[in-house]
Each structure stands twice: as structure tokens, then as C-alpha cells.
Amino acid sequence: MYSTSRRALTRFSAQLRQRRAIRTSATSATVNDAEISHFSRLSSEWWDEGGEFSFLHRMNPVRVKFIQDKLVEVARDEAADGGESIQEGSVLRGLNVLDVGCGGGLLSESLARLGAKTVGIDASGSNIAIASLHASADPSFRLTSSSLPSASQPSTTAQNSLTYLHTTTDALLSPEPLPDSPLPPSIPRQFDVVTALEVLEHVSNPSHFLDTCASLVKPGGHLFISTMARTPLAYGLTILFAEHISGKVTKGTHTWSKYVNPEELVDFFKTYPTTETSPGRRWIEPSANSYIPRHQAEVKGLIYNPLKGAWHLGPRNSIAAAQCNYIFW
Amino acid sequence: MSIGSSPVVKDNISVALIEAGDLNKIQDWSMPTGSFSNRASSLTNASQDFLKRSGSWNHVDEQRTCGIEEMQVWDGVSDARITFTAEDLGAEAARNGMSRMTENLNLQRGLLRQLAQLPQVQLLQKTKVQSITRDSDDKQNWPLVYLDNGRVLRSRLLVGADGFNSPVRQFAGVSSYGWSYDTQAIVATLEHHARGAFEGPNTTAYQRFLPTGPIAFLPFSSTASSLVWSTRPHIAKALLACDPAVFSTMINAAFRLPAFSMRYLYDRILESQAAGQTITPAELQAEIMFREQAHGIEHLSTYSSLIRQAPPAGIGSPDSQSIPPLVTGLQPNTAASFPLRFNHAEVYIGEGKASRTVLVGDAAHTVHPLAGQGLNMGLSDVECLTRTVEQAVLHGGDIGSYTALLPYAQERYLANHVLMSAVDKLHKLYTTKLEPVVWARSVGLEVINELDSCEGGDHDVCWSPADHAGLTWLELCSQRRAEYICSG
């Protein structure tokens, strides 16, 4: 386990030092075919709240609350009048949100219900199909989907609009739409909020993936990532217990060597954007110690309480609480 | 209605309330001052706070309610007694009473008036639910409610607040666990003289545990009070068939005569009924006088059950406050009875084919009325469900999903189950006449009663009123015992 971790660490550090790949036929750079087929097989389980994805269902309200609280905190910091009127229930209204790796649409639906103009993308076509099917039965959204006939598509710019696209972050960034997944012209180029929750541990080139996600964020926008730390605890809980012992999660869903530690994520953004491409400030001030400035980034551990069957957020920037699941802003 | 009035939710969710009965009758309900409806509930302070927060309490006629400031509970076989006063619970209870006796119709009228002010709540009355089905094409299992006026409602969340024989519970296929108590509860509104000048106001609730079941006297005003008498079904039937004067005398006797003699009275009444006649007041009086003589009860003492038309005058005996005032008659057309059951649904949230349904109140649970908790539990359920729905809406969740509703079940199921079990055990404890059990329960009750009087002076009562807003008298007993253990 420790030798694999060292190998993984060296591999990831090497990836971090890599230059960004030139965008040509880059569709496979962020996606991993084995992962896509694994999730496509499980796609019908997405909305079974007691099944495969029950942990994700229980995590959803907590991570939505984190997103809302973070947006409110920043909006109040930046508001001229102190932002008394900014409330968590309404802070997402009208914002352009991109949910990368939306899966069955668990997060996308919640964000759209809160008034965001949400675009959910996933590399697996069957996930998009399931997400669209589920959302079509619910009158809370104005749904557009690449898997539904285009005649019935409402506007993608209205509030509560939910758009599902079978595509990747690379395709969204490329200047022309690819022939097999036509993008509606009204999809913005950059978004107020980009979320990639529980995705990073499934991509084969994490640094490139983070780079694409970061490029999709508008200046002054927000990026949310959640994943699992590459620790023995995470292995014990998410793979040994969840997959092998209790069988709640299908074997092979998670690969420990692909987990990313919170320190690695923070270090990535301390050197991003890389000096070769653009001079100027990094996303996180690269000071010598491990302090993370409050207005630049935050790490919060996500802890599962099996007695209540509910997730809780750990204290701000506590790496000790982020030893298994965590969310990063 | 509680969901409709929540500020978080009201712009996001439309609510339809379906009622088979005629709500206009309730909306227009009025009764002359001094007369009271026979169905009433004792609302705890926690329930009242909830009603105040949702704005409904403003529309309830408080003049027709009565704050209960003292409770006297005693054993019918051994006379072991426990008393509680509102001052024990702190300043807030001392001001407002331990709980408030409110007529159900008064409360319902207040709620309807509040509902009328909420445009986002659609009220469909005189409309029956014909059936509830699932759309076979609908993968998300949104229930379809077919009404008898031809309308079909497709709902994200179906709340079953439809009583013991809940159609929603049947649709959800949720089975329930329970049994019949083989007991009927008789309710009536009693008329009596006001308490004497040297006695306190009529704000004391009395409950006596007879072997056939508890009898409770709950005050409404100085001259009117509510009766809830749980007894065997054949006795209940016989009592209701009697002359009102006979029934009133029996009520007096049930609070005064030793339980041993009560059996003879029941036998006399049942005998006459078997013979095809109802017992006359004179016959019953003669029987009672004989029994009182046998027990050495003086004719004019507090413990005499015979109706005296003259109001109490002068200074009463020292223990006159330990039993309710002498009942002089019944308010006409208020005597009725209903069967008692223990019932608890297996789950509160439907799953699978039954998803998007949730049960509250009597649809989820029914309990013995001896602790006055049925409606209060239902109101707590509603309050918890409202909070749960608010949280779900605040975080963009689907209010009908299992994940969104789970906190409600987690919070309420165990709490309800514990309270219902306690009430059930109490009922079983007090319906037995076995000597050792009677001895044990009497000693226990007396000890707990004594703890208050000797411990109260030694240290400051450290409870906060807010903690005890929702206490029933049986919870007060266990609090006392705990206090003794902590300080001892």
C-alpha cells in the first residue's frame, strides 16, 4: 500500500510538472474509457436512493449547503453594503453553473431547483440519458438535453434551466463544436460556478482536468472540487469496507492510487496558472507555510456518521478532518 | 398549513389540502359562552409555541381555553397520590399554565382562519379521495390522487394526515403494529358549581386510576369541565344509556367511592339494563348511600357522591381541593364514546412503490388518552415535518425523496415510540388489582411525590422553563426521580 502510494505520488508530481497538452484531439485526455464503461453499467442505479449511490444521495444536501454558504460568504465580503440581503436560499439564482461529471444529475437538479442556470456534462452517454429521463418527470426544471429531441427544448437561459450534454471539459473549451455533440450556442464559454464533485478520482490526467475546469471558470467565479484523500483511512473506508466487506458499492468503482490529497490540490493551485503561460498571481498565494488564505481557498472534510446515515462538514482547513472525503473550494 | 405558512417554502411549493367534510361548518362554528364542545385536548406549551409561530394561535379564541395550573393524580385502589403545580416548572408555566385545555373545534376554526390567509394553500373541501394510484409510466413514482369531483392531482409529496384509517397509509402499503385496549373512552361536558370562596379557581386537572380505566376531569371554566372516562365497553354502553342524573352521580362516585364499591354500582346498572329498564336516580342514590355508610363516609362530607343542588358555602374541608367539584349535571348532547387502541405504523416514510408518502399524527400512531398526548404528538410531528421540508427546499432537494424525508422519521419515530410505550405500560400498570403491583405502584408514586416537597427547599430548581414546556405528568415524575438521584 505504501509503495503504491509513493509511486502514485511521484506519478502525480510528475504530471504536475508536465506542460499542458496541446488541444488537438483532446477528448480522451480527461476521460478514462474503463471508468466510463463502469459508470455506464451502473447508470440505472443512480436514482435508487437506497442502492449503489446512497452515500452520494446523503452527501448531496451537505455539499449544496457548502456551495451556498461559500457563495454567500464571498458575496457578502464583496458587497458594498455588507450584503445583509444576500441569503443562501437565493444566492444561486441566475448564476451560470457547470456541473462536470454530473452522473445521474444529483447535484445538477438541486442547483437548478435553487434557480441556477445549470449545465451538466458527463463523458458517459447513458448517465446523461438517465439524468435527462429523471429530470424530465419533474416540473421544477426547464430541461434541455442532448439525449432528448430538440423540438421540445425550452430556452437554456431561463432560471431553473437545466441542460445536459454528453461531452467533456475539453470539448467545451475547444473553439469549434465537435461534429458528434453539437453544443447549443447559448451555453456560456465560462461559468460563474464550476463544480467537479467526486470526479477527480476517476480521471486519468488530473492536472489537465483541473486545468480545463479552471479555464471554464469566469474571472471572479468559483471552482468546487470534491474527492477523496489518498490515505490508508480512505482505502479502509471507501474500498475495503464499502466495496469488499459490506458490498454497498460495486467493486472497482474506486481506485486508491487515483485519490488526490488535499495538500496536492492546494499545491496545484499555488502554482496555477503556471508561469510559462501567464505571468501574474496564482490562484492561491504560494507563501512558505501551509496557511490557506480564507478568501482564496478552503478545504473541508466530509465525515459520514453511520448511526444517523448523514454526512457532516469538518472544520475549515482541517486536514485531519479531510483524511477521507473532502470538498475543496 | 404549517408548510404553507413557512417563509422559506411558501414561494416554492404549492400545497393542496383535501378534506372530505364540510369545513364551512367548522369555520362558522360558535357556541355560547359557558357551553363547551365535548372533544377537547390539553395542549402542551411546546404545541402552543408551535401554533403561535405559525400564526394560528392568534385566531384561537383564548377566552374559551383554560390554563391548567395544577394536576392531581391518584390511585383508585390505594389512594396513593401525586400532585404537580405550575410553579414547579418555572415562570413561563406559572404564567401560562402547564398546558391549555382547548376545544378541538376552537383550534380547527383558528387553523382554518389562518389557512384563509395563505393563497399558496389550496383548500379542497367536501371532496373525497376516490383512489390513489401510481402512473405506470412514471419512473419517479409521483402519486396520482383521484378526487370524486373528477380532478386528478399529481403530487411531489403526499402527506397522510388523515387519521387512524388513513387511505394514504393503505396506499403506501405500510402495515401497523398495535392492539385494541378493549376500552371505550366516554367524553362529556360536565356542569358543576363554581369552587367556594376559600378554595382555588377551577384550574386543576384531576385523574383517578380505577381498575377499569382512568377517569379524568379537565377544567374549562369555573362551572364547566370536560370528562374523559376510559372504561370497559359494556360499562360505557350502560352508562351512556342511563339518565343524565344517574350518569352525573356515577361520575361523582367514580372520583370518591373506593374502587371496591364502584363494582357494586356497575353491577346494579348492568342488572337493570339486562332486565330491560334503566336504573332510576333514586335507586342509585339508595345504593350509594348504603355503600357510603359501609365506608363511613358522612352524608355532607367532600367524599359524598350524591348531587347537592346548593353551591358549596363556607370554608370547605382541608381536602376538598384534592377531588374535583361535585358534578350537578351534563351539558345536553355531549355524552359520547369512542374505542381506544394502541397503534404505530411500521414506518413513517413510504419506500419503493410507496415512495413520496409520509405519515403524521393519528395516521402514524394512536395512543391511550390517559396522558393527554395524542394531539400533542401529532403537532410535534407536523412541526418536525415542516422543518424537514424547509431544510430540503433550502438546499434544493426534492421534498418527496427518501433522503429529504429521512430526518423526520429519525427524529419522530423513536420519540413517539418511547412516549407511546410509556403510556401503554402505565395503563397496564394501573388496570391490575394484584396486591403486590398495587403496593409497588403506590409506594413508587408516594415516594416521587415526597421528593418534590423535601428536595425542593434544599437547592435551587435548576430546570429551565423552556425545557419543560412539553412535559406530561409522567415525564415530570421521571424528572423528579432523576433530580433526587443527582443530588443524593
Coordinates of N, CA and C in Angstrom, one line a residue, chain B residues 154-356:
Chain B
R154 N -51.4 15.5 -9.1 CA -50.1 14.7 -9.2 C -49.2 15.4 -8.2
S155 N -48.8 14.7 -7.2 CA -48.1 15.4 -6.1 C -46.7 14.9 -5.9
R156 N -45.8 15.8 -5.6 CA -44.4 15.5 -5.3 C -44.3 14.8 -4.0
L157 N -45.2 15.2 -3.0 CA -45.2 14.6 -1.7 C -46.6 14.5 -1.2
L158 N -47.0 13.3 -0.8 CA -48.3 13.1 -0.3 C -48.2 12.9 1.2
V159 N -48.8 13.8 2.0 CA -48.8 13.8 3.4 C -50.0 13.1 3.9
G160 N -49.9 12.0 4.6 CA -51.1 11.4 5.2 C -51.4 11.9 6.6
A161 N -52.3 12.8 6.7 CA -52.7 13.4 8.0 C -54.2 13.0 8.1
D162 N -54.5 11.8 7.7 CA -55.9 11.5 7.5 C -56.4 10.5 8.5
G163 N -55.9 10.5 9.7 CA -56.5 9.8 10.8 C -56.1 8.3 10.9
F164 N -56.8 7.6 11.8 CA -56.4 6.2 12.1 C -56.6 5.3 10.9
N165 N -57.7 5.5 10.1 CA -58.0 4.6 9.0 C -57.4 5.3 7.7
S166 N -56.2 5.7 7.8 CA -55.6 6.5 6.7 C -55.6 5.9 5.3
P167 N -56.3 6.5 4.3 CA -56.2 5.9 3.0 C -54.7 6.1 2.4
V168 N -54.0 7.1 2.9 CA -52.6 7.3 2.4 C -51.8 6.1 2.9
R169 N -52.0 5.7 4.1 CA -51.2 4.6 4.7 C -51.5 3.3 4.0
Q170 N -52.8 3.2 3.6 CA -53.2 2.0 2.9 C -52.5 2.0 1.5
F171 N -52.5 3.1 0.9 CA -51.9 3.2 -0.5 C -50.4 2.9 -0.4
A172 N -49.8 3.4 0.7 CA -48.4 3.2 0.8 C -48.1 1.8 1.2
G173 N -49.1 1.0 1.6 CA -48.9 -0.4 2.0 C -48.1 -0.5 3.3
V174 N -48.2 0.5 4.1 CA -47.5 0.5 5.4 C -48.3 -0.2 6.4
S175 N -47.8 -1.3 7.0 CA -48.6 -2.0 8.0 C -48.3 -1.4 9.3
S176 N -49.2 -1.6 10.2 CA -49.0 -1.0 11.6 C -49.2 -2.1 12.6
Y177 N -48.6 -1.8 13.7 CA -48.4 -2.7 14.8 C -49.3 -2.2 16.0
G178 N -50.2 -3.0 16.5 CA -50.9 -2.5 17.6 C -52.0 -3.4 18.0
W179 N -52.8 -3.0 19.0 CA -53.9 -3.8 19.5 C -55.0 -2.9 20.1
S180 N -56.1 -3.5 20.3 CA -57.2 -2.7 20.9 C -57.1 -2.9 22.4
Y181 N -57.4 -1.8 23.1 CA -57.4 -1.8 24.5 C -58.6 -2.4 25.2
D182 N -59.6 -2.8 24.4 CA -60.9 -3.3 24.9 C -61.4 -2.3 25.9
T183 N -61.3 -1.0 25.5 CA -61.8 0.1 26.4 C -62.4 1.1 25.5
Q184 N -63.5 1.7 26.1 CA -64.1 2.8 25.4 C -63.9 4.1 26.3
A185 N -63.6 5.2 25.6 CA -63.4 6.4 26.3 C -64.7 7.2 26.2
I186 N -65.3 7.5 27.3 CA -66.5 8.4 27.3 C -66.1 9.8 27.5
V187 N -66.6 10.7 26.6 CA -66.4 12.1 26.8 C -67.7 12.8 27.0
A188 N -67.6 13.9 27.8 CA -68.8 14.7 28.0 C -68.4 16.0 28.6
T189 N -69.3 17.0 28.5 CA -69.0 18.3 29.2 C -69.9 18.3 30.5
L190 N -69.2 18.5 31.6 CA -69.9 18.5 32.9 C -70.2 19.9 33.4
E191 N -71.4 19.9 34.1 CA -71.7 21.2 34.7 C -71.6 21.0 36.2
H192 N -71.1 22.0 36.9 CA -70.9 21.9 38.3 C -70.9 23.3 38.9
H193 N -71.0 23.4 40.2 CA -71.0 24.7 40.9 C -69.5 25.2 40.8
A194 N -69.4 26.5 40.9 CA -68.0 27.1 41.0 C -67.5 26.7 42.3
R195 N -66.2 26.7 42.4 CA -65.5 26.4 43.7 C -65.8 27.5 44.7
G196 N -65.8 27.1 46.0 CA -66.1 28.0 47.0 C -65.1 29.1 47.1
A197 N -65.5 30.1 47.9 CA -64.7 31.3 48.0 C -63.3 31.0 48.6
F198 N -63.2 30.0 49.5 CA -62.0 29.7 50.1 C -61.2 28.6 49.4
E199 N -61.7 28.2 48.3 CA -61.0 27.2 47.5 C -60.3 27.9 46.3
G200 N -59.4 27.3 45.6 CA -58.7 27.9 44.5 C -59.7 28.0 43.3
P201 N -59.2 28.6 42.2 CA -60.0 28.6 41.0 C -60.1 27.2 40.4
N202 N -61.0 27.0 39.5 CA -61.1 25.7 38.8 C -60.1 25.6 37.7
T203 N -58.8 25.4 38.1 CA -57.8 25.2 37.0 C -57.0 24.0 37.3
T204 N -57.6 23.1 38.1 CA -56.9 21.9 38.4 C -57.4 20.7 37.6
A205 N -56.5 19.9 37.1 CA -56.9 18.7 36.4 C -56.8 17.5 37.3
Y206 N -57.8 16.7 37.3 CA -57.9 15.5 38.2 C -57.9 14.2 37.4
Q207 N -57.2 13.2 37.9 CA -57.2 11.9 37.2 C -57.1 10.9 38.3
R208 N -58.1 9.9 38.2 CA -58.1 8.8 39.2 C -58.0 7.5 38.4
F209 N -57.1 6.7 38.8 CA -56.9 5.4 38.1 C -57.7 4.3 38.7
L210 N -58.9 4.0 38.1 CA -59.7 2.9 38.6 C -59.2 1.6 37.9
P211 N -59.5 0.5 38.4 CA -59.1 -0.7 37.8 C -59.7 -0.9 36.4
T212 N -60.9 -0.3 36.1 CA -61.5 -0.4 34.8 C -60.9 0.6 33.8
G213 N -60.1 1.5 34.4 CA -59.5 2.6 33.5 C -59.6 3.9 34.2
P214 N -58.7 4.9 33.7 CA -58.7 6.2 34.4 C -59.9 7.0 34.1
I215 N -60.3 7.8 35.0 CA -61.3 8.9 34.8 C -60.6 10.2 35.0
A216 N -60.8 11.1 34.1 CA -60.2 12.4 34.2 C -61.2 13.5 34.1
F217 N -60.9 14.6 34.9 CA -61.7 15.8 35.0 C -60.8 16.9 34.5
L218 N -61.2 17.6 33.5 CA -60.3 18.6 32.9 C -61.1 20.0 32.8
P219 N -60.6 21.0 33.5 CA -61.4 22.2 33.6 C -61.5 23.0 32.4
F220 N -62.7 23.6 32.1 CA -62.8 24.5 31.0 C -63.1 25.9 31.6
S221 N -64.0 26.0 32.6 CA -64.3 27.3 33.2 C -64.7 27.1 34.6
S222 N -65.1 28.1 35.3 CA -65.4 27.9 36.7 C -66.6 26.9 36.9
T223 N -67.5 26.8 35.9 CA -68.6 26.0 36.1 C -68.8 24.9 35.1
A224 N -67.8 24.8 34.2 CA -67.9 23.7 33.2 C -66.6 23.0 33.0
S225 N -66.6 21.7 32.9 CA -65.3 21.0 32.7 C -65.6 19.8 31.8
S226 N -64.5 19.2 31.3 CA -64.6 18.1 30.4 C -64.3 16.8 31.1
L227 N -65.0 15.7 30.7 CA -64.8 14.4 31.2 C -64.2 13.5 30.2
V228 N -63.2 12.7 30.6 CA -62.7 11.6 29.7 C -62.6 10.4 30.7
W229 N -63.5 9.5 30.5 CA -63.6 8.3 31.3 C -63.4 7.1 30.5
S230 N -62.2 6.4 30.6 CA -61.9 5.2 29.9 C -62.4 4.0 30.7
T231 N -63.2 3.2 30.2 CA -63.7 2.1 31.0 C -64.1 0.9 30.0
R232 N -64.5 -0.2 30.6 CA -64.8 -1.4 29.8 C -66.0 -1.0 28.9
P233 N -66.0 -1.6 27.7 CA -67.0 -1.2 26.7 C -68.5 -1.5 27.2
H234 N -68.7 -2.6 27.9 CA -70.1 -2.9 28.4 C -70.5 -1.8 29.4
I235 N -69.6 -1.4 30.3 CA -69.9 -0.4 31.3 C -70.2 0.9 30.6
A236 N -69.3 1.2 29.6 CA -69.5 2.5 28.9 C -70.9 2.6 28.3
K237 N -71.2 1.5 27.6 CA -72.5 1.5 26.9 C -73.7 1.7 27.9
A238 N -73.6 1.0 29.0 CA -74.6 1.1 30.0 C -74.7 2.5 30.6
L239 N -73.6 3.1 30.9 CA -73.5 4.5 31.4 C -74.2 5.5 30.5
L240 N -73.8 5.3 29.2 CA -74.4 6.3 28.2 C -75.9 6.1 28.0
A241 N -76.4 4.9 28.3 CA -77.8 4.7 28.2 C -78.6 5.2 29.4
C242 N -77.9 5.6 30.5 CA -78.6 6.0 31.7 C -79.1 7.4 31.6
D243 N -79.9 7.7 32.5 CA -80.4 9.0 32.8 C -79.3 10.0 33.1
P244 N -79.2 11.2 32.6 CA -78.1 12.1 32.9 C -77.9 12.3 34.4
A245 N -78.9 12.3 35.3 CA -78.7 12.4 36.7 C -78.0 11.2 37.3
V246 N -78.3 10.0 36.7 CA -77.6 8.8 37.1 C -76.2 8.9 36.7
F247 N -75.9 9.3 35.5 CA -74.6 9.4 35.0 C -73.8 10.3 35.8
S248 N -74.3 11.5 36.1 CA -73.6 12.5 36.9 C -73.2 12.0 38.3
T249 N -74.2 11.2 38.9 CA -73.9 10.7 40.2 C -72.8 9.6 40.1
M250 N -72.8 8.9 39.0 CA -71.8 7.8 38.8 C -70.4 8.5 38.7
I251 N -70.4 9.7 37.9 CA -69.1 10.4 37.8 C -68.6 10.8 39.1
N252 N -69.5 11.4 39.9 CA -69.1 11.8 41.3 C -68.5 10.6 42.1
A253 N -69.3 9.5 42.0 CA -68.8 8.3 42.7 C -67.5 7.8 42.2
A254 N -67.3 7.9 40.9 CA -66.0 7.4 40.4 C -64.8 8.1 40.9
F255 N -65.0 9.4 41.4 CA -63.9 10.2 42.0 C -63.8 10.0 43.5
R256 N -64.9 9.4 44.1 CA -64.9 9.5 45.5 C -65.0 8.1 46.2
L257 N -65.9 7.3 45.7 CA -66.1 6.0 46.3 C -64.9 5.1 46.1
P258 N -64.5 4.3 47.1 CA -63.5 3.3 46.9 C -63.8 2.4 45.7
A259 N -62.8 2.0 45.0 CA -63.0 1.2 43.8 C -63.8 -0.1 44.0
F260 N -63.6 -0.6 45.2 CA -64.3 -1.8 45.6 C -65.8 -1.7 45.5
S261 N -66.3 -0.5 45.9 CA -67.7 -0.3 45.9 C -68.2 0.1 44.5
M262 N -67.3 0.7 43.7 CA -67.7 1.0 42.3 C -68.2 -0.2 41.6
R263 N -67.6 -1.3 41.9 CA -68.0 -2.6 41.2 C -69.5 -2.9 41.5
Y264 N -69.9 -2.7 42.7 CA -71.3 -2.9 43.0 C -72.2 -2.0 42.2
L265 N -71.8 -0.8 42.1 CA -72.6 0.2 41.3 C -72.7 -0.2 39.9
Y266 N -71.6 -0.6 39.3 CA -71.7 -1.1 37.9 C -72.6 -2.3 37.8
D267 N -72.5 -3.2 38.8 CA -73.4 -4.4 38.7 C -74.8 -4.0 38.8
R268 N -75.2 -3.0 39.6 CA -76.6 -2.6 39.7 C -77.0 -2.0 38.4
I269 N -76.2 -1.2 37.8 CA -76.6 -0.6 36.5 C -76.8 -1.7 35.4
L270 N -75.8 -2.6 35.4 CA -75.8 -3.6 34.3 C -77.0 -4.5 34.5
E271 N -77.3 -4.8 35.8 CA -78.5 -5.7 36.1 C -79.8 -5.0 35.6
S272 N -80.0 -3.7 35.9 CA -81.2 -3.1 35.4 C -81.3 -3.1 33.9
Q273 N -80.1 -2.9 33.3 CA -80.1 -2.9 31.8 C -80.4 -4.2 31.3
A274 N -79.9 -5.3 31.9 CA -80.2 -6.6 31.5 C -81.7 -6.9 31.6
A275 N -82.3 -6.3 32.6 CA -83.7 -6.5 32.8 C -84.5 -5.6 31.9
G276 N -83.9 -4.8 31.1 CA -84.6 -4.0 30.1 C -85.1 -2.6 30.6
Q277 N -84.7 -2.3 31.8 CA -85.0 -0.9 32.3 C -83.7 -0.2 32.6
T278 N -83.8 1.2 32.7 CA -82.6 1.9 33.2 C -82.9 2.2 34.6
I279 N -81.8 2.2 35.3 CA -81.9 2.4 36.8 C -82.3 3.9 37.1
T280 N -83.2 4.0 38.0 CA -83.6 5.4 38.3 C -82.7 6.1 39.3
P281 N -82.6 7.4 39.2 CA -81.7 8.1 40.2 C -82.0 7.7 41.6
A282 N -83.2 7.6 42.0 CA -83.5 7.2 43.4 C -82.9 5.9 43.8
E283 N -83.0 4.9 42.9 CA -82.4 3.6 43.2 C -80.9 3.7 43.3
L284 N -80.3 4.4 42.4 CA -78.8 4.6 42.5 C -78.4 5.3 43.8
Q285 N -79.2 6.3 44.1 CA -78.9 7.1 45.4 C -78.9 6.2 46.6
A286 N -79.9 5.3 46.6 CA -80.1 4.4 47.7 C -78.8 3.5 47.8
E287 N -78.4 3.0 46.7 CA -77.3 2.1 46.7 C -76.0 2.8 47.2
I288 N -75.9 4.0 46.7 CA -74.7 4.8 47.1 C -74.7 5.1 48.6
M289 N -75.9 5.5 49.1 CA -75.9 5.8 50.5 C -75.6 4.6 51.3
F290 N -76.0 3.4 50.9 CA -75.7 2.2 51.6 C -74.2 2.0 51.6
R291 N -73.5 2.2 50.4 CA -72.1 2.0 50.3 C -71.3 3.0 51.1
E292 N -71.8 4.2 51.1 CA -71.1 5.3 51.9 C -71.2 5.0 53.3
Q293 N -72.3 4.5 53.7 CA -72.5 4.2 55.2 C -71.5 3.1 55.5
A294 N -71.4 2.1 54.6 CA -70.5 1.0 54.9 C -69.0 1.5 55.0
H295 N -68.7 2.5 54.2 CA -67.3 3.0 54.3 C -67.1 4.1 55.3
G296 N -68.2 4.5 56.0 CA -68.1 5.6 57.0 C -68.0 7.0 56.4
I297 N -68.5 7.2 55.2 CA -68.5 8.5 54.6 C -69.7 9.3 55.1
E298 N -69.5 10.4 55.6 CA -70.6 11.3 56.1 C -71.4 11.8 54.9
H299 N -72.7 12.1 55.2 CA -73.6 12.5 54.1 C -73.1 13.8 53.5
L300 N -72.6 14.7 54.3 CA -72.3 16.1 53.8 C -70.8 16.3 53.6
S301 N -70.0 15.2 53.7 CA -68.6 15.4 53.5 C -68.2 15.5 52.0
T302 N -67.0 15.9 51.8 CA -66.4 16.1 50.5 C -66.6 14.8 49.7
Y303 N -66.5 13.7 50.4 CA -66.4 12.4 49.7 C -67.8 11.8 49.5
S304 N -68.8 12.6 49.7 CA -70.1 12.0 49.4 C -70.5 12.3 47.9
S305 N -71.0 11.3 47.2 CA -71.2 11.4 45.8 C -72.5 12.0 45.4
L306 N -73.4 12.1 46.3 CA -74.8 12.5 46.0 C -74.8 13.9 45.6
I307 N -75.6 14.2 44.5 CA -75.7 15.6 44.0 C -76.4 16.5 45.0
R308 N -75.7 17.6 45.2 CA -76.3 18.6 46.1 C -76.6 19.9 45.3
Q309 N -77.8 20.3 45.2 CA -78.1 21.4 44.4 C -77.6 22.7 44.9
A310 N -77.4 22.8 46.2 CA -76.9 24.1 46.7 C -75.4 24.2 46.5
P311 N -74.9 25.4 46.1 CA -73.5 25.5 45.9 C -72.7 25.4 47.2
P312 N -71.5 25.1 47.2 CA -70.7 24.9 48.4 C -70.6 26.3 49.1
A313 N -70.8 26.3 50.4 CA -70.8 27.6 51.2 C -69.8 27.4 52.3
G314 N -69.3 28.5 52.8 CA -68.4 28.4 54.0 C -67.1 27.8 53.6
I315 N -66.3 27.5 54.6 CA -65.0 27.0 54.4 C -65.1 25.5 54.2
G316 N -64.5 25.0 53.1 CA -64.6 23.6 52.9 C -63.6 22.8 53.7
S317 N -63.7 21.5 53.6 CA -62.8 20.7 54.4 C -61.4 20.8 53.8
P318 N -60.3 20.5 54.6 CA -59.0 20.7 54.0 C -58.7 19.9 52.8
D319 N -59.3 18.8 52.6 CA -59.0 18.0 51.4 C -60.0 18.2 50.3
S320 N -60.8 19.3 50.3 CA -61.8 19.4 49.3 C -61.2 19.7 47.9
Q321 N -60.0 20.3 47.9 CA -59.3 20.6 46.6 C -58.7 19.3 46.0
S322 N -58.7 18.2 46.8 CA -58.0 17.1 46.2 C -58.9 16.2 45.4
I323 N -60.2 16.6 45.3 CA -61.1 15.9 44.4 C -61.8 17.0 43.6
P324 N -62.3 16.6 42.4 CA -63.0 17.6 41.6 C -64.3 18.1 42.3
P325 N -64.8 19.2 41.8 CA -66.1 19.7 42.3 C -67.2 18.7 42.0
L326 N -68.3 18.7 42.8 CA -69.4 17.8 42.6 C -70.1 18.2 41.3
V327 N -70.3 17.2 40.5 CA -71.0 17.4 39.2 C -72.5 17.5 39.4
T328 N -73.1 18.5 38.9 CA -74.6 18.6 39.1 C -75.3 18.2 37.8
G329 N -74.7 18.1 36.7 CA -75.4 17.7 35.5 C -74.5 17.6 34.3
L330 N -75.0 17.2 33.2 CA -74.3 17.2 31.9 C -74.8 18.2 31.0
Q331 N -73.9 18.8 30.2 CA -74.4 19.7 29.1 C -75.1 18.7 28.1
P332 N -76.3 19.2 27.6 CA -77.0 18.2 26.8 C -76.2 17.9 25.5
N333 N -76.4 16.7 25.0 CA -75.9 16.2 23.8 C -74.4 16.2 23.7
T334 N -73.7 16.0 24.9 CA -72.3 16.0 24.8 C -71.7 14.7 25.2
A335 N -72.5 13.7 25.6 CA -72.0 12.4 26.1 C -71.8 11.5 24.9
A336 N -70.6 11.0 24.7 CA -70.3 10.1 23.6 C -69.2 9.2 23.9
S337 N -68.9 8.3 23.1 CA -67.7 7.4 23.4 C -67.0 6.9 22.2
F338 N -65.8 6.6 22.3 CA -65.0 6.1 21.2 C -64.0 5.0 21.7
P339 N -63.7 4.0 20.8 CA -62.8 2.9 21.3 C -61.3 3.4 21.3
L340 N -60.6 2.7 22.2 CA -59.2 3.1 22.3 C -58.3 2.0 21.8
R341 N -57.2 2.4 21.1 CA -56.3 1.5 20.5 C -54.9 2.0 20.8
F342 N -54.0 1.0 20.7 CA -52.5 1.4 20.6 C -52.2 1.0 19.1
N343 N -51.6 2.0 18.4 CA -51.3 1.7 17.1 C -50.0 2.4 16.6
H344 N -49.1 1.8 16.0 CA -48.0 2.5 15.5 C -47.6 2.0 14.1
A345 N -47.5 2.8 13.1 CA -47.1 2.4 11.8 C -45.7 1.9 11.8
E346 N -45.5 0.9 10.9 CA -44.1 0.3 10.9 C -43.1 1.3 10.5
V347 N -43.4 2.1 9.5 CA -42.5 3.2 9.0 C -43.3 4.5 8.8
Y348 N -42.7 5.6 8.8 CA -43.4 6.9 8.6 C -43.3 7.3 7.1
I349 N -42.2 6.8 6.4 CA -42.0 7.2 5.0 C -42.1 6.0 4.1
G350 N -42.9 6.1 3.1 CA -43.1 5.0 2.2 C -41.8 4.9 1.3
E351 N -41.5 3.6 0.9 CA -40.4 3.4 0.1 C -40.7 2.6 -1.2
G352 N -39.9 2.7 -2.2 CA -40.2 1.9 -3.4 C -41.4 2.3 -4.1
K353 N -42.4 1.4 -4.2 CA -43.6 1.8 -4.9 C -44.4 2.8 -4.1
A354 N -44.1 2.8 -2.8 CA -44.9 3.7 -2.0 C -44.1 5.0 -1.7
S355 N -43.1 5.3 -2.5 CA -42.3 6.5 -2.2 C -43.1 7.8 -2.4
R356 N -42.6 8.9 -1.8 CA -43.2 10.2 -1.9 C -44.5 10.2 -1.0

